[in-house]
Tab-separated table of C-alpha atoms in Angstrom:
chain	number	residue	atom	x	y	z
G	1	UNK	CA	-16.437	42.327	-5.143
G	2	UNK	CA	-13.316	40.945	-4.247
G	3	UNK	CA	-14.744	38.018	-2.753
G	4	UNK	CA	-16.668	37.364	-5.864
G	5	UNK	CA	-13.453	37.611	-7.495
G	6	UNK	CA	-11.802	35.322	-5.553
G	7	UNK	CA	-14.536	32.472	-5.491
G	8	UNK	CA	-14.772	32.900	-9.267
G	9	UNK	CA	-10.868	32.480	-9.674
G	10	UNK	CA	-11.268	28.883	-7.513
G	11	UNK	CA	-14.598	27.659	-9.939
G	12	UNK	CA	-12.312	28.665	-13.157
G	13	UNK	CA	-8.981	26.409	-11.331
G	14	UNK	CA	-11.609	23.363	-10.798
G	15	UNK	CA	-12.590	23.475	-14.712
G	16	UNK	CA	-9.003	24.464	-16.319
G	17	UNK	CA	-8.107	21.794	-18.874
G	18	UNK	CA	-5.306	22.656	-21.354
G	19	UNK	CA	-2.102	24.508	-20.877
G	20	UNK	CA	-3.567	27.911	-21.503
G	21	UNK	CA	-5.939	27.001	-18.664
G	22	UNK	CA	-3.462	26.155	-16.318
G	23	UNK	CA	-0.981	29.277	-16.909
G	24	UNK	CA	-4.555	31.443	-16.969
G	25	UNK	CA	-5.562	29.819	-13.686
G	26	UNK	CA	-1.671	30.246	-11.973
G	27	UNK	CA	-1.646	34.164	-12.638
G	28	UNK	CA	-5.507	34.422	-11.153
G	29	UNK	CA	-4.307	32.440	-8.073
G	30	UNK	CA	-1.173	35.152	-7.034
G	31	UNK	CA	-3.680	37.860	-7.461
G	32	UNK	CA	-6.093	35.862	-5.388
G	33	UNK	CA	-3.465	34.749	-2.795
G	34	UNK	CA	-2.350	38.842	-2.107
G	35	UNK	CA	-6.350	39.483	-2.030
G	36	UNK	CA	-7.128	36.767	0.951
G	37	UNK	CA	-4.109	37.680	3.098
G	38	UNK	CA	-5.007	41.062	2.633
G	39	UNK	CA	-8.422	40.682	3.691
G	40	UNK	CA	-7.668	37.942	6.084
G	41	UNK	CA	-10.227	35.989	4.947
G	42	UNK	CA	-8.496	32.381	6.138
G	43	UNK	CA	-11.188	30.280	4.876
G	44	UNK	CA	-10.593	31.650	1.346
G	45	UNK	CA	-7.169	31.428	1.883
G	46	UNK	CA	-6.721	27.905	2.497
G	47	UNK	CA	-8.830	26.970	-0.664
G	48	UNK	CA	-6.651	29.518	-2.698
G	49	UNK	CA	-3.395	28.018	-1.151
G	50	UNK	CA	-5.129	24.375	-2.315
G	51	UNK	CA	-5.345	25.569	-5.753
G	52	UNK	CA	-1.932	26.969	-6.114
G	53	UNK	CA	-0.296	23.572	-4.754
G	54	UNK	CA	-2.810	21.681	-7.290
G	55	UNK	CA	-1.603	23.791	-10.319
G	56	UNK	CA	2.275	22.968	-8.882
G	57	UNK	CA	1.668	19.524	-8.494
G	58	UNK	CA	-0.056	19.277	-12.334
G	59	UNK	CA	3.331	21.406	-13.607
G	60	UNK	CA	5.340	18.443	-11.465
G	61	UNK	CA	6.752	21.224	-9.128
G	62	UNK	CA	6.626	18.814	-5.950
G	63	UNK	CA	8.438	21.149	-3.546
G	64	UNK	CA	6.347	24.125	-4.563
G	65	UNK	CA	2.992	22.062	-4.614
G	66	UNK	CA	4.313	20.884	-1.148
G	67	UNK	CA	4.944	24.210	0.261
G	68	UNK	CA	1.102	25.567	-0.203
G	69	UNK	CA	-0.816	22.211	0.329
G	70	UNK	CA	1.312	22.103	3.768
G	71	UNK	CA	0.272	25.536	4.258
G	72	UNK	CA	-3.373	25.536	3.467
G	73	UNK	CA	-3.855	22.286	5.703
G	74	UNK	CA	-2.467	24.112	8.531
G	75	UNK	CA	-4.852	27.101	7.962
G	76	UNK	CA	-8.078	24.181	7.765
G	77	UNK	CA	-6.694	22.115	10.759
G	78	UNK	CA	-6.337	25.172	12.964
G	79	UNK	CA	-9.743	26.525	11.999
G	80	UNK	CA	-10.936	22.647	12.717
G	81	UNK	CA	-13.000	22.397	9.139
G	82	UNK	CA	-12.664	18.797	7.852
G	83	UNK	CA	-14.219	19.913	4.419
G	84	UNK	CA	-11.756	22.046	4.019
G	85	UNK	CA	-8.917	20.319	5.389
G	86	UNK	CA	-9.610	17.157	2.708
G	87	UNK	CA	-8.456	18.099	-0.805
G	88	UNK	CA	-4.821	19.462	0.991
G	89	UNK	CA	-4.654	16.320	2.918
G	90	UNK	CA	-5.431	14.001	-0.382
G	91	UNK	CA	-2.907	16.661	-2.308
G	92	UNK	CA	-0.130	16.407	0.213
G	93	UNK	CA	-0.221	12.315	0.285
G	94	UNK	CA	0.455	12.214	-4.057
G	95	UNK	CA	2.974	14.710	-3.397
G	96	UNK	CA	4.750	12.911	-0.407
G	97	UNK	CA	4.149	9.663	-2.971
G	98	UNK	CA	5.635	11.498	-5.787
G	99	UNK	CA	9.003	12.041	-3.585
G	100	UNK	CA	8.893	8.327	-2.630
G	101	UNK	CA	7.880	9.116	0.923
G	102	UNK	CA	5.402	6.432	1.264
G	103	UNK	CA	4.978	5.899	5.214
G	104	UNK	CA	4.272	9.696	5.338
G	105	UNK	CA	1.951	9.650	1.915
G	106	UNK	CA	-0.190	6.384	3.354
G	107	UNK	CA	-0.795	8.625	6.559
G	108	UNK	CA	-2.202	11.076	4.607
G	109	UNK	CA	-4.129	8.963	2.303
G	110	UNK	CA	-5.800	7.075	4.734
G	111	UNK	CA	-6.386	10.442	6.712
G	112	UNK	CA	-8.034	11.109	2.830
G	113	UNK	CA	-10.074	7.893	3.296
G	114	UNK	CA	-11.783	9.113	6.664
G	115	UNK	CA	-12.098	12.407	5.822
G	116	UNK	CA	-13.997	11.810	2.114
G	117	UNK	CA	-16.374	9.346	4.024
G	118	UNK	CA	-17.176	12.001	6.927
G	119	UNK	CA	-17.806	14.701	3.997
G	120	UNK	CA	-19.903	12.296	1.956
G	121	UNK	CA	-17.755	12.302	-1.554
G	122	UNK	CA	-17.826	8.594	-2.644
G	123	UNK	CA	-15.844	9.701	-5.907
G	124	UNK	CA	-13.233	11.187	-4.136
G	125	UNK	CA	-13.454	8.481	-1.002
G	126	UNK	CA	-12.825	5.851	-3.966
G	127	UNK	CA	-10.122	7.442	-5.013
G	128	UNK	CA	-8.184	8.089	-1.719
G	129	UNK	CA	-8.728	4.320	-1.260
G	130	UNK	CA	-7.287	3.268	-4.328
G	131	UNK	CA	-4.245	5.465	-3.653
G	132	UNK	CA	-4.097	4.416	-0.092
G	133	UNK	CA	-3.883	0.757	-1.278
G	134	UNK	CA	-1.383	1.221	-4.092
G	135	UNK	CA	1.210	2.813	-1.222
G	136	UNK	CA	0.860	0.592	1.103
G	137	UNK	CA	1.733	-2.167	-0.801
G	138	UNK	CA	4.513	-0.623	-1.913
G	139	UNK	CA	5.530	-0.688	1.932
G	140	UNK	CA	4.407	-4.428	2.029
G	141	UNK	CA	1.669	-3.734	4.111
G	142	UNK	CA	-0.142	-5.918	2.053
G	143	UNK	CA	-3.671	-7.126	3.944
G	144	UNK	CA	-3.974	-3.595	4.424
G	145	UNK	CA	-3.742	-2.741	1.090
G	146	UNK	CA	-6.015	-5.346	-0.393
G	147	UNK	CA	-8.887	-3.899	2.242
G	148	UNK	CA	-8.568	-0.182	0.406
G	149	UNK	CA	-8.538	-1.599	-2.835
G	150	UNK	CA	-11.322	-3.512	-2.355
G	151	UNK	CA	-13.275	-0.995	-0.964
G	152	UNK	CA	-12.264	1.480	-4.044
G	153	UNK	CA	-13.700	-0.939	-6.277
G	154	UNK	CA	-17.151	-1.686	-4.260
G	155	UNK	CA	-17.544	2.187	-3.552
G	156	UNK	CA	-16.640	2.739	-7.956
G	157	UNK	CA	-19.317	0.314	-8.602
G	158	UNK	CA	-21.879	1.950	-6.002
G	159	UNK	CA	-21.779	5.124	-7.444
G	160	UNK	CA	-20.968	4.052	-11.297
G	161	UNK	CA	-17.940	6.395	-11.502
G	162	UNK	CA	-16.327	4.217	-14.659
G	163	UNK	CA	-12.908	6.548	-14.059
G	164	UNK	CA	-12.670	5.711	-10.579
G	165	UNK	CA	-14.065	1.972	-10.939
G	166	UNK	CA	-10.693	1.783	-13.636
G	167	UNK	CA	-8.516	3.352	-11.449
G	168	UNK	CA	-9.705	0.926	-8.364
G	169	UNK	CA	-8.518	-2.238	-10.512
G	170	UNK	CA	-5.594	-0.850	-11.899
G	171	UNK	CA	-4.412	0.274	-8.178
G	172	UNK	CA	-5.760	-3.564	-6.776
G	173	UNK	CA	-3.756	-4.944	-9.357
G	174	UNK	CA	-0.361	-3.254	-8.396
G	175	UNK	CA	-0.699	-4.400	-4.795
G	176	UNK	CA	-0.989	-7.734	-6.196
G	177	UNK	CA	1.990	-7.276	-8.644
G	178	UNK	CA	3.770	-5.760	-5.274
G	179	UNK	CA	3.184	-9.541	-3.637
G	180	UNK	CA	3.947	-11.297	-6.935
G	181	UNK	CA	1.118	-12.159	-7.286
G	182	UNK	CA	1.257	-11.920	-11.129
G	183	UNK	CA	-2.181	-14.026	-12.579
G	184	UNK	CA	-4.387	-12.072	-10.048
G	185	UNK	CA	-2.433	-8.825	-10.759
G	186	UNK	CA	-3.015	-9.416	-14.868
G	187	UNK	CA	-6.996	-10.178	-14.228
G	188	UNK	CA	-7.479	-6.750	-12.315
G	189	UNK	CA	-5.279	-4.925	-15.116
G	190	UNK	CA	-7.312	-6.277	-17.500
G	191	UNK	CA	-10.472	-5.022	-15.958
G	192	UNK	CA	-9.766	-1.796	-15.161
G	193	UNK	CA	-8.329	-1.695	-19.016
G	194	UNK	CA	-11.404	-2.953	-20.174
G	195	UNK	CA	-13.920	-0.268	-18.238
G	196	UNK	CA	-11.209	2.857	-18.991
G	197	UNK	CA	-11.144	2.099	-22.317
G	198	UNK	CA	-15.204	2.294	-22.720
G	199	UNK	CA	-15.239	5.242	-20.833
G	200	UNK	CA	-12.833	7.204	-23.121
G	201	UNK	CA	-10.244	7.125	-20.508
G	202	UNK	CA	-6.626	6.769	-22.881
G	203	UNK	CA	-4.923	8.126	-19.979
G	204	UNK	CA	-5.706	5.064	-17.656
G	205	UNK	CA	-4.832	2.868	-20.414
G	206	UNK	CA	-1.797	4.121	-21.004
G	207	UNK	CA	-1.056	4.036	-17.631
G	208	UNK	CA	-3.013	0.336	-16.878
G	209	UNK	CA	-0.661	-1.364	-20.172
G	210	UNK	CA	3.132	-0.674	-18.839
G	211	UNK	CA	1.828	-2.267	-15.110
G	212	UNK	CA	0.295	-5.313	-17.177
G	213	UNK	CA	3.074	-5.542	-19.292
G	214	UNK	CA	5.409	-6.056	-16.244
G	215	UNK	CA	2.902	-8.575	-14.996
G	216	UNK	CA	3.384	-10.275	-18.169
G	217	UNK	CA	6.557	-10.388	-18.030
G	218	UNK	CA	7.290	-11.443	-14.698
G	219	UNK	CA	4.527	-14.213	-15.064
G	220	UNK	CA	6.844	-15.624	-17.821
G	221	UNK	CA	5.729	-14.411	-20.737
G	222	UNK	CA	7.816	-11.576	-21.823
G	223	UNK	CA	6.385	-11.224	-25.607
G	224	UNK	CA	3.236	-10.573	-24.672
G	225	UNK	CA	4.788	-8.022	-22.185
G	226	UNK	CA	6.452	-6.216	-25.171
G	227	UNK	CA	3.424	-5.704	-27.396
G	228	UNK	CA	1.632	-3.970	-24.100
G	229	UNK	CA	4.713	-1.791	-23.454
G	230	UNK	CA	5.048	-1.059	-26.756
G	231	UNK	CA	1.425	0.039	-27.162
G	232	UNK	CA	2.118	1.939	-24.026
G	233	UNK	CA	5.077	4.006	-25.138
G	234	UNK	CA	2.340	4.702	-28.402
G	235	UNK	CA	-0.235	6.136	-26.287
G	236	UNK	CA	2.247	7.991	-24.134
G	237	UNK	CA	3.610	9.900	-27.913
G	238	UNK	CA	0.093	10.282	-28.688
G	239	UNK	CA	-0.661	12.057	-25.308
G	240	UNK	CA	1.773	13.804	-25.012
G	241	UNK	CA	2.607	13.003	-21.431
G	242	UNK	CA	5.744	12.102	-19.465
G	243	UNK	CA	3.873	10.988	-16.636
G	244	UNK	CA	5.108	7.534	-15.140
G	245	UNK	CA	7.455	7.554	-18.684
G	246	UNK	CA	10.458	6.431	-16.157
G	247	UNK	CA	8.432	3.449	-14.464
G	248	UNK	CA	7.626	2.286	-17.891
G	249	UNK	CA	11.189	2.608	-19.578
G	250	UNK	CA	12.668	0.580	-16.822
G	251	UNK	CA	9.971	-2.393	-17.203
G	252	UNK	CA	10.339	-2.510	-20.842
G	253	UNK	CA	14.061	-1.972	-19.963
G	254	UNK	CA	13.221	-5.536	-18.042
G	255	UNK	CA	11.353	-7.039	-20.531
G	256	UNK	CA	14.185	-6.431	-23.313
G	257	UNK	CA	16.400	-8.146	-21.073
G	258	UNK	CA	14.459	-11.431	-20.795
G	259	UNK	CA	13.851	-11.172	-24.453
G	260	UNK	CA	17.412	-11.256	-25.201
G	261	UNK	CA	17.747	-7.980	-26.463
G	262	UNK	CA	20.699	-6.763	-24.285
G	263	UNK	CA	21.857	-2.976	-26.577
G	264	UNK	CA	17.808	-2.323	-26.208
G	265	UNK	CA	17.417	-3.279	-22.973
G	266	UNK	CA	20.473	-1.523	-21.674
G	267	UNK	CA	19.190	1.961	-23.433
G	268	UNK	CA	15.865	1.870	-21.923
G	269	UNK	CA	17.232	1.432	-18.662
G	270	UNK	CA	19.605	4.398	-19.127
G	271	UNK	CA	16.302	6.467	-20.291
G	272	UNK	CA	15.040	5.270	-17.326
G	273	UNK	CA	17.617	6.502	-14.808
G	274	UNK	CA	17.376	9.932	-16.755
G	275	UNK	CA	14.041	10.442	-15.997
G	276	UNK	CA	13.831	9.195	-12.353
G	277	UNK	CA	16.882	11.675	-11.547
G	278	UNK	CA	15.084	14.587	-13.468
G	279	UNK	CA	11.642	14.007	-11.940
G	280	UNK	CA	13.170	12.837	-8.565
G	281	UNK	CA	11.132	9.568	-8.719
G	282	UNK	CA	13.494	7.763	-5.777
G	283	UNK	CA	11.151	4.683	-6.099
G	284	UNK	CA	12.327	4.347	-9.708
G	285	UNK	CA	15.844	5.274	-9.278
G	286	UNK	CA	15.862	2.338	-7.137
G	287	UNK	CA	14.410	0.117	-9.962
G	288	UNK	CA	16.306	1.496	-12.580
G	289	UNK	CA	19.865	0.718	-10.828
G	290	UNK	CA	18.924	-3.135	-9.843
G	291	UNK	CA	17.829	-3.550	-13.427
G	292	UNK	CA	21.087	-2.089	-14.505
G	293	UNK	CA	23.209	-4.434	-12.649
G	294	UNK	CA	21.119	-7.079	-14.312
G	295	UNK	CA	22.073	-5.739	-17.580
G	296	UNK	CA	25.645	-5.339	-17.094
G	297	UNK	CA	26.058	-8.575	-15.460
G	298	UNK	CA	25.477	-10.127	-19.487
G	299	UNK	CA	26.923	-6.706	-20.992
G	300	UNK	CA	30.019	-6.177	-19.379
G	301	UNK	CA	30.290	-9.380	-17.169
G	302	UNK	CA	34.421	-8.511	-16.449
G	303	UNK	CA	33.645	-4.906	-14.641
G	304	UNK	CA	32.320	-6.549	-11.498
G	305	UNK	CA	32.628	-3.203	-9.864
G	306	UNK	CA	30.253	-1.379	-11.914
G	307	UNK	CA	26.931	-3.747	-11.674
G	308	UNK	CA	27.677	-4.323	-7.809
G	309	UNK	CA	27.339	-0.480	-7.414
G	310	UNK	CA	23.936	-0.519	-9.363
G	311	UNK	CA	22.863	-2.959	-6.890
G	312	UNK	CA	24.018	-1.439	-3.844
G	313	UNK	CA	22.283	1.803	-4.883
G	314	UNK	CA	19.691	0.185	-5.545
G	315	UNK	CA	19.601	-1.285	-1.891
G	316	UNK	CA	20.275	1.903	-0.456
G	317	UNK	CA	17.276	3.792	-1.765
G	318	UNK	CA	14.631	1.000	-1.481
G	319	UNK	CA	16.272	1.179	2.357
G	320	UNK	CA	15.980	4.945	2.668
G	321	UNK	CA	12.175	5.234	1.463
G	322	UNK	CA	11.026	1.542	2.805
G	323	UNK	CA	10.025	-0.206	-0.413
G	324	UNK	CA	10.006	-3.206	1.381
G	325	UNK	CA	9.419	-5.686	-1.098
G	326	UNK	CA	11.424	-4.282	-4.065
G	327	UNK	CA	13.946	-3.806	-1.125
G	328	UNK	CA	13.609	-8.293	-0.736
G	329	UNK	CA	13.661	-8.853	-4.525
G	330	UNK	CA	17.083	-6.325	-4.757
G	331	UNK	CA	18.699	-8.327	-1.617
G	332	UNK	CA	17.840	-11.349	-4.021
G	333	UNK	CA	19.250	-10.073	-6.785
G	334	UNK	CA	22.227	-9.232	-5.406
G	335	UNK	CA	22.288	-12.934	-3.798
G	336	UNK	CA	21.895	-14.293	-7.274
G	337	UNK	CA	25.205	-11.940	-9.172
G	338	UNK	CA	27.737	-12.917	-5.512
G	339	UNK	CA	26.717	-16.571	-6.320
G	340	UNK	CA	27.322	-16.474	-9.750
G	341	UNK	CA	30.418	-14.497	-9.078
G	342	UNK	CA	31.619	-17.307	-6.604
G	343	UNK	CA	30.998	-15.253	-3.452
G	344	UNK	CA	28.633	-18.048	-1.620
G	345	UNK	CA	28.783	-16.650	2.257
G	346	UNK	CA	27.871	-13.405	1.320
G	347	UNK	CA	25.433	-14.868	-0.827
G	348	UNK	CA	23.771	-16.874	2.016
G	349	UNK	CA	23.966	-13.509	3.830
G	350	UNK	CA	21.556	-11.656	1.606
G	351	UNK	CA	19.381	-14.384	0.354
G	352	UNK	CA	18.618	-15.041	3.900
G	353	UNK	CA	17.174	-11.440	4.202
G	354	UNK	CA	15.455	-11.795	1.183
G	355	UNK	CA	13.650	-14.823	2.585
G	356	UNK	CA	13.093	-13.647	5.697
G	357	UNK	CA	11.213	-10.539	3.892
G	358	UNK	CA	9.334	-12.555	1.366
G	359	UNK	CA	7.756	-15.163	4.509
G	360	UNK	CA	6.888	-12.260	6.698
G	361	UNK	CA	5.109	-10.414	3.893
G	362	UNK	CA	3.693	-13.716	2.243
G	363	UNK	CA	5.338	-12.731	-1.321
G	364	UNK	CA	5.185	-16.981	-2.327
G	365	UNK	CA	6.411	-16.249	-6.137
G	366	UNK	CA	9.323	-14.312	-4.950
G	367	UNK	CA	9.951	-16.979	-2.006
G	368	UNK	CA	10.562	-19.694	-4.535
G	369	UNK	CA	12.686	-17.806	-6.765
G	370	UNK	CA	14.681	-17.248	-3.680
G	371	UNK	CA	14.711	-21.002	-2.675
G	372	UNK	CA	15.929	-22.133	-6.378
G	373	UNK	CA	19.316	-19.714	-5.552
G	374	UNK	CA	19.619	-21.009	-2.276
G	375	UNK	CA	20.025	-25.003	-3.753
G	376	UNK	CA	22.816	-23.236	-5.865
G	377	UNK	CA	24.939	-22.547	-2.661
C-alpha cells in the first residue's frame, strides 16, 4: 500500500500544472521521501528525490533543487540504472546553467544527450540537445554547439514534437547570436516563433521575441528590436512569469541605448541588475554591468570611476564562469571607453585580447567591430 502510495504521488508530480498543483505535489513528496528511506526502497527513492529537486527547480530554489537531483543521481549511478539516472542528470545540468556554471552544466547535458538516446526518448534526447548547444556556445565552443542544435532540430522534426522543434530553433539561433552571427540567428528565431506560436506555445514566444529582439538590434536595426521587446515584456505581464525577465530588461536596456533613449535605457538596466542579483543569474549580472558602463559613459561621462567599475565587474564574472565570448565583446568594450578616455596603451592591451578571442572562436561581426577601434589608436 505504501508503494502504491508512493508511485501514485510520482504520476500526480509528472501531471501538476498550476500553483495548487505544485504546493499539493511538494507536501506528497516529504511524506513520500520519509516512506522510501524508511522502507529502503532506493529505486523509489531516487525517483522521489528527482521529483522534489524538479518542484525546487520550478519554485527557482537552485540550491535546494541541487541538493536532491545531486542526491538522487548518486542513488541511480551507484545502483548502475541509466533510466533512472537520466531525468537527475538533465535536472542537474539547467540547474548548474541556472547558477552560470556552464562547463559543469554542458557535462551534464551532453551526459543527457547519450543517456536519452540509449533509453530511446527522442522528445527528451531533442531537448538535452538543444540545451547542450545553447551552453556551449555560451562557452564559445561553437562547432560543437551548432552539431547539438542541429541534431535537436532533425530529431523535433522526426518525431513532430512542434514544442521541442520551437525550442531546437530558438536554442540554434542563440548559438548563432553567441558568434554574432546576427542574420542567421534572426532566421532560426523566426522559425521557431513561427512553429511555437501554431502550437499554442506563448511561453516560447515570449521567450523566442527578447533573443530576436537583441538580434535585431545588434544587426543594426534597433526599432524593430523595440517593438519585439516590447511585445515581449506584454506576454511576460500576461503570463505572469519572471522567467528570463533579467536577460530581457538588460537587452531592451541595450536597445534604449542605441535608440537614444538614455533615462529609459539606464532604468531597464538597473531592473536588470535587480533581478540577476535576486535570482543569482551570474551570466546576466555580467551583462547587466558592461551595459551599465555603456550607459554611464553618455549619462555621467565626468565619473570615470563609476562606468570603469561596471566594466571591470563585468570582466570579472564573464572570467569566473567562462562566458568566453561575452568575456571578448566586454574586453572590447572596455578597449573602446580607455580610447575614448585617451588611455591608448591600455587600450591596445585589451583590444588585443578581444581579437585574439574573436579569431580563435571565428566571431567575424565582433572581429570587425574590434578592427574599426583599433584604426582609432
Amino acid at each position: 500500500a505504501q508503494r502504491w502510495q508512493i508511485d501514485a504521488t510520482l504520476k500526480l508530480a509528472a501531471v501538476g500544472i498550476t500553483r495548487q498543483d505544485i504546493e499539493r505535489d511538494l507536501t506528497n513528496l516529504e511524506q513520500a521521501h520519509a516512506l522510501t528511506e524508511a522502507m529502503n526502497d532506493e529505486t523509489r527513492l531516487s525517483r522521489v528525490l528527482y521529483w522534489l529537486g524538479r518542484i525546487h527547480y520550478v519554485l527557482l530554489n537552485s540550491q535546494i533543487a541541487l541538493k536532491y537531483a545531486k542526491q538522487s543521481l548518486e542513488i541511480a549511478d551507484r545502483l548502475g540504472d541509466d533510466v533512472l539516472a537520466a531525468p537527475p542528470v538533465n535536472l542537474m545540468g539547467r540547474l548548474y546553467w541556472a547558477q552560470s556554471e556552464f562547463v559543469k552544466a554542458a557535462q551534464m547535458m551532453e551526459r543527457s544527450v547519450e543517456q536519452m538516446q540509449q533509453v530511446g526518448n527522442k522528445t527528451e534526447e531533442s531537448t538535452a540537445a538543444a540545451f547542450a548547444g545553447y551552453v556551449l556556445a555560451q562557452l564559445g565552443e561553437f562547432d560543437r554547439a551548432l552539431h547539438y542544435a542541429d541534431h535537436s532540430i532533425q530529431l523535433g522534426r522526426e518525431i513532430q514534437n512542434p514544442f521541442a522543434e520551437s525550442a531546437a530553433y530558438h536554442f540554434r539561433g542563440i548559438d548563432r547570436d553567441q558568434r554574432g552571427e546576427w542574420a542567421q540567428a534572426i532566421k532560426d528565431y523566426e522559425e521557431g516563433r513561427r512553429i511555437a506560436d501554431r502550437a499554442g506555445d506563448l511561453f516560447r514566444v515570449y521567450l523566442i521575441k527578447f533573443w530576436e529582439g537583441r538580434a535585431h538590434t545588434l544587426n543594426g536595426d534597433p526599432s524593430r528590436g523595440r517593438v519585439l521587446l516590447e511585445e515581449s515584456l506584454t506576454l511576460a505581464e500576461n503570463i505572469g512569469t519572471k522567467f528570463g525577465l533579467s536577460m530581457l530588461k538588460i537587452f531592451f536596456a541595450d536597445c534604449l541605448l542605441k535608440l537614444g533613449k538614455l533615462d529609459a535605457a539606464l532604468s531597464s538596466c538597473q531592473e536588470a541588475l535587480h533581478l540577476a542579483e535576486e535570482t543569482g543569474d551570474r551570466f546576466m549580472n555580467g551583462l547587466a554591468h558592461r551595459t551599465l558602463c555603456e550607459i554611464i559613459s553618455y549619462t555621467e561621462p565626468t565619473d570615470a570611476h563609476k562606468a570603469e567599475r561596471a566594466i571591470l565587474e563585468a570582466i570579472r564574472i564573464q572570467q569566473e564562469i567562462s562566458a568566453k565570448p561575452e568575456l571578448a565583446r566586454s574586453y572590447m568594450s572596455y578597449a573602446n571607453w580607455l580610447e575614448r578616455k585617451g588611455d591608448k596603451e591600455k587600450a591596445r592591451d585589451y583590444l588585443t585580447k578581444a581579437i585574439g578571442m574573436f579569431q580563435q572562436m571565428g566571431m567575424a561581426w565582433d572581429l570587425v567591430k574590434s578592427e574599426e577601434i583599433l584604426r582609432k589608436l
